[in-house]
Amino acid sequence: MRVLVAIGSNLGDRASHLHSAVDELNRRAGKVCQTSSLYTTKPQYVTDQPQFLNAVLELETKLSPNELLLCFKDIEVDVGRTPSGIRYGPRILDVDILFYGTEIYQAQTSVGPLHIPHLLIHERDFVLRPLLDIAPDFIHPKLNKTIRQLYSELKSNIKTPPVPVLNLGANKHWVLGKKTYVMGIINATPDSFSADGKEHLLNPNVAVVQALDMIAAGVDIIDIGGESSRPGADPVSLQDELARVLPIIKGIRAKSSFPISIDTTKSLVAKAAIEAGANIVNDISAGKFDPSMIKTVAALRVPYIMMHMRGTPATMTTLKNYSNVVDEVINELILAKADAMAQGIPTWNIIVDPGIGFAKDKDLNLLLLRQVNTLTQRCAPCPVLIGASRKKFLGTICNKSNPKDRTFGTAATCSAAVCGGATIVRVHDVAEMVDVVKVSDAIWRD
């Protein structure tokens, strides 16, 4: 049976509690097939309490409605919920049955009355907004209206709508849709195409200083990589990659709690980096290079950037044949996203990247940049990252052979990304691109 379930928390580490709910639902109740984004929401009914973090999910189950309710109550208690004595008051975790297929059902159970569909769906923005992510056209079996219709009717009465967020751990999050985030690149490689990583290998403190300079310039996250992905790059051993990136992550963490992402295709590097203080895993292979990567990221409960590419850095330049590059990249990203969800990464932790410059030539890159809006719409609700900084096709267009001379070309791609609704741009020239993004946001997002 397909069941739609609401989960929420407003005490403690809210995202961690929701992750625990998903894990326990998979273990006890069936299979979580998809999830919405995470939303911060104003409390309703009892307003003098902290904001909630809410989501909805689709569960395939063989349990009856009564069995499911008992299961949900047990999960709430096991995750840490205790009776507050206040109806609609603060709670570690709330797990509610919204719809049980299209059934209309009510019963008196050992833990209280059960009504299916849930009686208050139509008046709860914190339920209807996340439902739009996964079931916008589902028809309420009693009200005979779609979720889209119900939210549209309620929306005019909402003073503070639910806000989609990307969780970065310990109740830190990015608000999505309000601004474009700038990711600053720090390479710790001797063979990066942008030729900017050799000094970091000799002295990690140089990279730490560069990161602090980026933070002062207005960057939103630092992306640290220890293996080049340029065409023809040689593979790097696990030990060498760890030795390159961990001192930089630890050095930044000693001075700042600023968000960090680890650019790696290796699950053991991802795990060590997160344990050292990184917040996000950025994987150009979307899990293809390491069969343990997706399960590892799922267990780490961190956001995962999944990039589109074909082949490897050694072979990708021979794999540029597409009948429709935009459709094919989107479809392959959607398949990769489905695989990640099947292996335990919730939708709210998935970010997609079309892989500008990876198994794509100049014209293919330009086609993708022209249609970032198509990518963001079809991959929704997942945020989109665009990484075109200093890429070879910009040098071809601008006649700039030195990657460091491609700043203005990069600026144009960042502006195109913002216009298309991308959430993150990944760049080398942070100070310049922060200004480009600010102005682009003012034009297209304000």
Coordinates of C-alpha atoms in Angstrom, one line a residue:
M1 CA 0.0 0.0 0.0
R2 CA 1.2 3.5 -0.8
V3 CA 1.1 5.7 2.3
L4 CA 1.8 9.4 2.5
V5 CA 3.4 10.3 5.8
A6 CA 4.3 13.6 7.5
I7 CA 7.3 14.0 9.8
G8 CA 8.3 17.0 11.9
S9 CA 10.5 18.1 14.8
N10 CA 11.2 21.3 16.7
L11 CA 13.4 20.2 19.5
G12 CA 17.1 19.3 19.5
D13 CA 18.9 18.4 16.3
R14 CA 15.7 18.5 14.1
A15 CA 17.2 17.1 10.9
S16 CA 18.9 14.3 12.8
H17 CA 15.5 13.3 14.3
L18 CA 13.9 13.3 10.8
H19 CA 16.7 11.1 9.5
S20 CA 16.2 8.7 12.4
A21 CA 12.5 8.6 11.5
V22 CA 13.3 7.7 7.9
D23 CA 15.7 5.0 9.0
E24 CA 13.2 3.5 11.5
L25 CA 10.4 3.6 8.9
N26 CA 12.6 1.6 6.5
R27 CA 13.5 -0.8 9.3
R28 CA 10.0 -1.4 10.8
A29 CA 7.3 -0.2 8.5
G30 CA 8.2 -0.9 4.8
K31 CA 10.2 1.0 2.2
V32 CA 10.5 4.8 2.0
C33 CA 10.2 5.4 -1.8
Q34 CA 10.7 9.2 -1.9
T35 CA 10.8 12.2 0.3
S36 CA 10.1 15.9 0.0
S37 CA 12.5 18.8 0.6
L38 CA 13.0 19.9 4.2
Y39 CA 11.0 23.0 5.2
T40 CA 11.2 25.3 8.2
T41 CA 7.7 26.2 9.3
K42 CA 6.1 28.5 11.8
P43 CA 4.3 26.6 14.6
Q44 CA 0.6 26.5 14.3
Y45 CA -2.1 26.3 17.0
V46 CA 0.5 26.8 19.8
T47 CA 2.7 29.5 18.5
D48 CA 5.0 30.1 21.5
Q49 CA 7.5 27.4 20.6
P50 CA 10.5 26.9 18.3
Q51 CA 10.1 26.6 14.5
F52 CA 9.6 23.2 13.1
L53 CA 11.5 21.3 10.4
N54 CA 9.0 19.4 8.3
A55 CA 8.9 16.9 5.4
V56 CA 6.6 14.3 3.9
L57 CA 7.5 10.9 2.4
E58 CA 6.0 8.1 0.5
L59 CA 6.0 4.7 2.2
E60 CA 5.3 1.3 0.7
T61 CA 3.9 -0.9 3.5
K62 CA 2.1 -4.1 4.2
L63 CA 1.0 -2.9 7.6
S64 CA -2.7 -2.2 8.3
P65 CA -3.6 1.4 9.3
N66 CA -3.9 0.4 13.0
E67 CA -0.5 -1.4 12.9
L68 CA 1.0 1.5 11.1
L69 CA -0.2 4.0 13.8
L70 CA 1.2 1.8 16.6
C71 CA 4.5 1.5 14.7
F72 CA 4.7 5.3 14.3
K73 CA 4.0 5.9 18.0
D74 CA 6.8 3.5 18.9
I75 CA 9.2 5.2 16.6
E76 CA 8.4 8.6 18.1
V77 CA 9.2 7.3 21.6
D78 CA 12.3 5.5 20.5
V79 CA 13.7 8.6 18.8
G80 CA 13.2 10.5 22.0
R81 CA 9.7 12.0 22.2
T82 CA 8.2 12.3 25.7
P83 CA 4.7 13.6 26.6
S84 CA 4.7 17.4 27.0
G85 CA 1.2 17.7 28.2
I86 CA 0.6 20.4 25.6
R87 CA -1.5 19.4 22.6
Y88 CA 0.3 20.6 19.4
G89 CA 3.2 21.6 21.7
P90 CA 7.0 21.1 21.2
R91 CA 8.2 17.6 20.3
I92 CA 11.3 15.7 19.3
L93 CA 9.5 13.9 16.6
D94 CA 6.0 13.7 15.1
V95 CA 5.1 11.0 12.6
D96 CA 1.5 11.1 11.1
I97 CA -0.4 9.1 8.6
L98 CA -1.8 11.5 6.0
F99 CA -3.2 9.1 3.4
Y100 CA -3.4 5.3 3.2
G101 CA -3.8 4.8 -0.5
T102 CA -7.2 6.4 -1.3
E103 CA -8.9 4.7 1.6
I104 CA -11.3 6.5 4.0
Y105 CA -11.0 4.9 7.4
Q106 CA -11.5 5.6 11.1
A107 CA -11.0 3.6 14.2
Q108 CA -10.5 3.8 17.9
T109 CA -7.1 2.3 18.8
S110 CA -5.1 1.7 21.9
V111 CA -3.2 4.9 21.4
G112 CA -6.2 7.1 20.4
P113 CA -8.5 7.8 17.5
L114 CA -7.3 7.2 13.9
H115 CA -8.7 9.1 11.0
I116 CA -7.6 8.6 7.4
P117 CA -7.2 10.9 5.6
H118 CA -5.8 13.0 8.4
L119 CA -8.5 15.4 9.4
L120 CA -6.4 18.6 9.3
I121 CA -4.4 18.3 6.0
H122 CA -6.4 21.0 4.3
E123 CA -5.4 23.6 6.9
R124 CA -1.7 22.7 7.4
D125 CA 0.7 24.5 5.1
F126 CA 3.5 22.5 6.7
V127 CA 2.0 19.4 5.3
L128 CA 0.6 20.6 1.9
R129 CA 3.8 22.5 0.8
P130 CA 6.1 19.4 1.1
L131 CA 3.3 17.2 -0.4
L132 CA 3.6 19.4 -3.5
D133 CA 7.1 18.0 -4.0
I134 CA 6.1 14.4 -4.2
A135 CA 2.3 14.2 -4.9
P136 CA 1.0 17.4 -6.3
D137 CA -1.8 15.7 -8.3
F138 CA -2.9 13.2 -5.6
I139 CA -6.6 13.6 -5.1
H140 CA -7.8 13.9 -1.5
P141 CA -10.4 11.1 -1.3
K142 CA -12.8 13.0 0.9
L143 CA -12.4 16.6 -0.4
N144 CA -12.0 15.5 -4.0
K145 CA -9.3 18.1 -4.7
T146 CA -5.7 17.7 -5.6
I147 CA -2.9 18.6 -3.3
R148 CA -2.1 21.5 -5.7
Q149 CA -5.6 22.8 -5.4
L150 CA -5.7 22.5 -1.6
Y151 CA -2.4 24.4 -1.2
S152 CA -3.5 27.1 -3.7
E153 CA -6.7 27.7 -1.7
L154 CA -4.8 27.9 1.6
K155 CA -1.8 29.9 0.3
S156 CA -3.6 33.3 0.4
N157 CA -4.1 32.9 4.1
I158 CA -0.5 32.0 4.9
K159 CA 1.4 34.9 6.5
T160 CA 4.8 33.0 6.6
P161 CA 4.9 30.2 4.0
P162 CA 7.1 27.1 4.6
V163 CA 10.7 27.8 3.6
P164 CA 12.7 25.0 1.8
V165 CA 16.2 24.5 3.3
L166 CA 19.3 22.5 2.8
N167 CA 20.5 21.1 6.1
L168 CA 24.2 21.5 6.9
G169 CA 24.1 19.8 10.3
A170 CA 23.4 20.8 13.9
N171 CA 20.5 23.0 13.0
K172 CA 22.5 24.9 10.5
H173 CA 20.9 25.3 7.1
W174 CA 20.7 27.3 3.8
V175 CA 17.5 28.8 2.8
L176 CA 16.7 27.7 -0.8
G177 CA 15.3 30.0 -3.5
K178 CA 16.2 33.3 -1.9
K179 CA 19.8 33.6 -3.1
T180 CA 22.5 31.9 -5.1
Y181 CA 25.3 30.4 -3.0
V182 CA 28.9 30.7 -4.1
M183 CA 31.2 27.7 -3.6
G184 CA 34.9 28.5 -3.6
I185 CA 37.4 25.9 -5.0
I186 CA 40.5 24.9 -3.2
N187 CA 42.6 22.3 -5.1
A188 CA 45.2 20.3 -3.3
T189 CA 46.6 18.7 -6.5
P190 CA 49.7 19.1 -8.5
D191 CA 47.9 18.6 -11.8
S192 CA 44.7 20.7 -11.6
F193 CA 43.6 22.2 -15.0
S194 CA 43.6 25.6 -13.3
A195 CA 47.2 25.2 -12.1
D196 CA 46.4 26.4 -8.6
G197 CA 47.0 23.4 -6.3
K198 CA 50.7 22.8 -6.1
E199 CA 51.4 25.3 -3.3
H200 CA 48.7 23.8 -1.1
L201 CA 50.4 20.4 -1.3
L202 CA 53.7 21.8 0.1
N203 CA 52.0 23.8 2.8
P204 CA 48.4 23.2 3.8
N205 CA 48.4 26.4 5.8
V206 CA 48.5 28.3 2.5
A207 CA 45.2 26.6 1.6
V208 CA 43.7 27.5 5.1
V209 CA 44.7 31.2 4.6
Q210 CA 43.1 31.1 1.1
A211 CA 39.9 29.7 2.6
L212 CA 39.8 32.4 5.2
D213 CA 40.3 35.0 2.5
M214 CA 37.4 33.5 0.6
I215 CA 35.2 33.7 3.6
A216 CA 36.1 37.3 4.1
A217 CA 35.3 37.9 0.4
G218 CA 31.8 36.5 0.9
V219 CA 31.9 32.9 -0.2
D220 CA 29.3 30.5 1.2
I221 CA 31.1 27.2 1.2
I222 CA 34.7 26.0 0.6
D223 CA 35.1 22.9 -1.7
I224 CA 38.3 21.0 -1.1
G225 CA 39.6 18.4 -3.6
G226 CA 42.7 16.2 -3.6
E227 CA 42.4 14.5 -7.0
S228 CA 42.3 16.2 -10.3
S229 CA 39.4 15.5 -12.7
R230 CA 40.9 17.2 -15.7
P231 CA 40.9 15.1 -18.9
G232 CA 43.6 12.5 -18.8
A233 CA 44.4 13.0 -15.1
D234 CA 46.1 10.1 -13.3
P235 CA 44.2 8.4 -10.4
V236 CA 45.3 9.2 -6.9
S237 CA 45.7 6.6 -4.2
L238 CA 43.5 6.7 -1.1
Q239 CA 46.4 7.5 1.2
D240 CA 47.6 10.4 -1.0
E241 CA 44.2 11.9 -1.3
L242 CA 43.6 11.7 2.5
A243 CA 47.0 13.3 3.1
R244 CA 46.2 16.1 0.8
V245 CA 42.7 17.1 2.0
L246 CA 42.5 16.2 5.7
P247 CA 45.1 18.8 7.0
I248 CA 43.3 21.5 5.1
I249 CA 39.9 20.6 6.5
K250 CA 41.2 20.3 10.0
G251 CA 43.1 23.6 9.6
I252 CA 39.9 25.4 8.5
R253 CA 37.9 23.8 11.3
A254 CA 40.4 24.9 13.9
K255 CA 39.7 28.5 12.9
S256 CA 36.1 28.5 11.6
S257 CA 32.8 26.6 11.6
F258 CA 32.2 27.7 8.0
P259 CA 30.6 25.1 5.6
I260 CA 33.1 22.8 3.8
S261 CA 32.5 20.3 1.0
I262 CA 34.8 17.5 0.1
D263 CA 35.3 16.9 -3.6
T264 CA 36.0 13.1 -3.9
T265 CA 34.8 9.9 -5.6
K266 CA 36.1 7.7 -2.8
S267 CA 33.8 6.7 0.1
L268 CA 36.6 6.4 2.6
V269 CA 37.8 9.9 1.8
A270 CA 34.2 11.2 2.1
K271 CA 33.8 9.5 5.5
A272 CA 37.1 10.8 6.8
A273 CA 36.4 14.3 5.6
I274 CA 33.0 14.5 7.1
E275 CA 34.4 13.2 10.4
A276 CA 37.1 15.8 10.2
G277 CA 34.4 18.6 9.9
A278 CA 33.2 18.8 6.3
N279 CA 29.5 19.2 5.7
I280 CA 28.8 18.1 2.1
V281 CA 30.1 15.4 -0.2
N282 CA 30.7 16.5 -3.8
D283 CA 31.1 13.5 -6.2
I284 CA 31.8 14.0 -9.9
S285 CA 30.9 10.3 -10.5
A286 CA 27.5 10.3 -8.7
G287 CA 28.6 7.0 -7.0
K288 CA 29.8 5.2 -10.2
F289 CA 33.5 5.1 -9.2
D290 CA 33.0 3.6 -5.8
P291 CA 30.1 1.1 -5.1
S292 CA 30.2 2.0 -1.4
M293 CA 29.9 5.8 -1.9
I294 CA 26.1 6.2 -1.8
K295 CA 25.6 3.9 1.2
T296 CA 28.4 5.7 3.0
V297 CA 26.8 9.2 2.3
A298 CA 23.4 7.8 3.4
A299 CA 24.9 6.7 6.7
L300 CA 26.7 10.1 7.1
R301 CA 23.3 11.9 6.7
V302 CA 24.9 14.8 4.8
P303 CA 24.1 16.5 1.5
Y304 CA 25.4 14.8 -1.6
I305 CA 26.3 16.6 -4.9
M306 CA 25.8 14.2 -7.8
M307 CA 27.4 15.3 -11.1
H308 CA 26.7 14.0 -14.6
M309 CA 29.6 12.6 -16.5
R310 CA 30.3 9.7 -18.9
G311 CA 33.3 7.5 -18.5
T312 CA 36.3 8.6 -16.5
P313 CA 38.7 11.6 -16.7
A314 CA 40.8 9.4 -18.9
T315 CA 38.0 8.5 -21.4
M316 CA 35.3 11.2 -21.1
T317 CA 36.6 13.2 -24.1
T318 CA 35.6 10.4 -26.4
L319 CA 32.0 10.2 -25.0
K320 CA 30.5 13.4 -26.3
N321 CA 27.7 11.9 -28.6
Y322 CA 24.3 13.1 -27.5
S323 CA 21.1 13.2 -29.6
N324 CA 19.7 15.9 -27.1
V325 CA 22.2 16.8 -24.5
V326 CA 19.8 18.6 -22.2
D327 CA 17.2 15.8 -22.1
E328 CA 19.9 13.1 -21.8
V329 CA 21.8 14.8 -19.0
I330 CA 18.5 15.4 -17.1
N331 CA 17.3 11.9 -17.6
E332 CA 20.6 10.4 -16.4
L333 CA 20.6 12.7 -13.4
I334 CA 17.1 11.6 -12.5
L335 CA 18.1 8.0 -12.7
A336 CA 21.2 8.7 -10.5
K337 CA 18.9 10.5 -8.0
A338 CA 16.5 7.5 -7.9
D339 CA 19.4 5.1 -7.3
A340 CA 20.6 7.4 -4.4
M341 CA 17.1 7.5 -2.9
A342 CA 16.8 3.7 -3.2
Q343 CA 20.1 3.3 -1.3
G344 CA 18.9 5.6 1.6
I345 CA 19.8 9.2 0.7
P346 CA 16.6 11.3 1.1
T347 CA 15.7 13.8 -1.6
W348 CA 16.3 16.7 0.8
N349 CA 20.1 15.8 0.8
I350 CA 20.5 15.5 -3.0
I351 CA 22.1 18.3 -5.2
V352 CA 22.5 17.7 -8.9
D353 CA 25.2 19.1 -11.2
P354 CA 25.0 18.8 -15.1
G355 CA 28.8 18.4 -15.3
I356 CA 29.8 21.3 -17.5
G357 CA 32.9 20.3 -19.3
F358 CA 32.7 16.6 -18.5
A359 CA 32.1 14.5 -21.6
K360 CA 30.8 17.7 -23.3
D361 CA 32.3 20.0 -25.9
K362 CA 31.9 23.8 -26.2
D363 CA 28.6 23.6 -28.0
L364 CA 27.1 21.1 -25.6
N365 CA 28.2 23.2 -22.6
L366 CA 26.5 26.2 -24.1
L367 CA 23.3 24.3 -24.7
L368 CA 23.2 23.3 -21.1
L369 CA 23.9 26.8 -19.9
R370 CA 21.1 28.2 -22.1
Q371 CA 18.7 25.7 -20.5
V372 CA 19.6 25.8 -16.8
N373 CA 15.9 26.7 -16.2
T374 CA 14.8 23.4 -17.8
L375 CA 17.3 21.5 -15.6
T376 CA 16.1 23.2 -12.4
Q377 CA 12.5 22.6 -13.2
R378 CA 12.8 18.9 -14.1
C379 CA 15.2 18.0 -11.3
A380 CA 13.1 19.8 -8.7
P381 CA 13.0 19.9 -5.7
C382 CA 16.7 19.1 -5.8
P383 CA 19.0 22.2 -5.9
V384 CA 21.2 22.5 -8.9
L385 CA 25.0 23.3 -9.0
I386 CA 26.7 24.8 -12.0
G387 CA 30.5 24.6 -12.2
A388 CA 31.8 26.2 -15.4
S389 CA 34.7 28.2 -13.8
R390 CA 37.8 28.6 -15.9
K391 CA 36.7 25.7 -18.2
K392 CA 38.4 25.1 -21.5
F393 CA 35.4 26.1 -23.6
L394 CA 35.6 29.6 -22.1
G395 CA 39.2 29.9 -23.2
T396 CA 38.2 28.8 -26.7
I397 CA 35.4 31.5 -26.9
C398 CA 37.5 34.2 -25.4
N399 CA 40.9 33.2 -26.9
K400 CA 42.4 32.8 -23.4
S401 CA 44.8 29.9 -23.1
N402 CA 45.6 30.5 -19.5
P403 CA 42.8 29.4 -17.2
K404 CA 43.5 32.2 -14.8
D405 CA 42.6 34.7 -17.5
R406 CA 39.0 33.4 -17.9
T407 CA 37.4 35.4 -15.0
F408 CA 35.1 37.4 -17.2
G409 CA 34.0 34.3 -19.2
T410 CA 33.3 32.6 -15.9
A411 CA 31.2 35.6 -14.8
A412 CA 28.9 35.2 -17.8
T413 CA 28.3 31.5 -16.9
C414 CA 27.5 32.4 -13.3
S415 CA 25.0 35.0 -14.4
A416 CA 23.4 32.4 -16.8
A417 CA 23.2 30.0 -13.9
V418 CA 21.5 32.5 -11.6
C419 CA 19.0 33.4 -14.4
G420 CA 18.2 29.7 -14.8
G421 CA 17.5 29.2 -11.1
A422 CA 20.6 27.4 -10.0
T423 CA 21.2 27.2 -6.3
I424 CA 25.1 27.0 -6.2
V425 CA 27.9 28.2 -8.5
R426 CA 31.3 26.6 -8.1
V427 CA 34.1 29.1 -8.8
H428 CA 37.8 29.8 -8.5
D429 CA 37.7 33.6 -8.4
V430 CA 35.6 34.1 -5.4
A431 CA 35.6 37.9 -4.8
E432 CA 34.7 38.7 -8.4
M433 CA 32.0 36.0 -8.6
V434 CA 30.4 37.0 -5.3
D435 CA 29.7 40.4 -6.8
V436 CA 28.5 38.8 -10.1
V437 CA 26.1 36.7 -8.1
K438 CA 24.8 39.6 -6.0
V439 CA 23.9 41.6 -9.0
S440 CA 22.5 38.6 -10.9
D441 CA 20.3 37.8 -7.9
A442 CA 19.2 41.4 -7.7
I443 CA 18.1 41.2 -11.3
W444 CA 16.5 37.7 -11.4
R445 CA 15.6 36.7 -7.9
D446 CA 14.5 40.0 -6.3

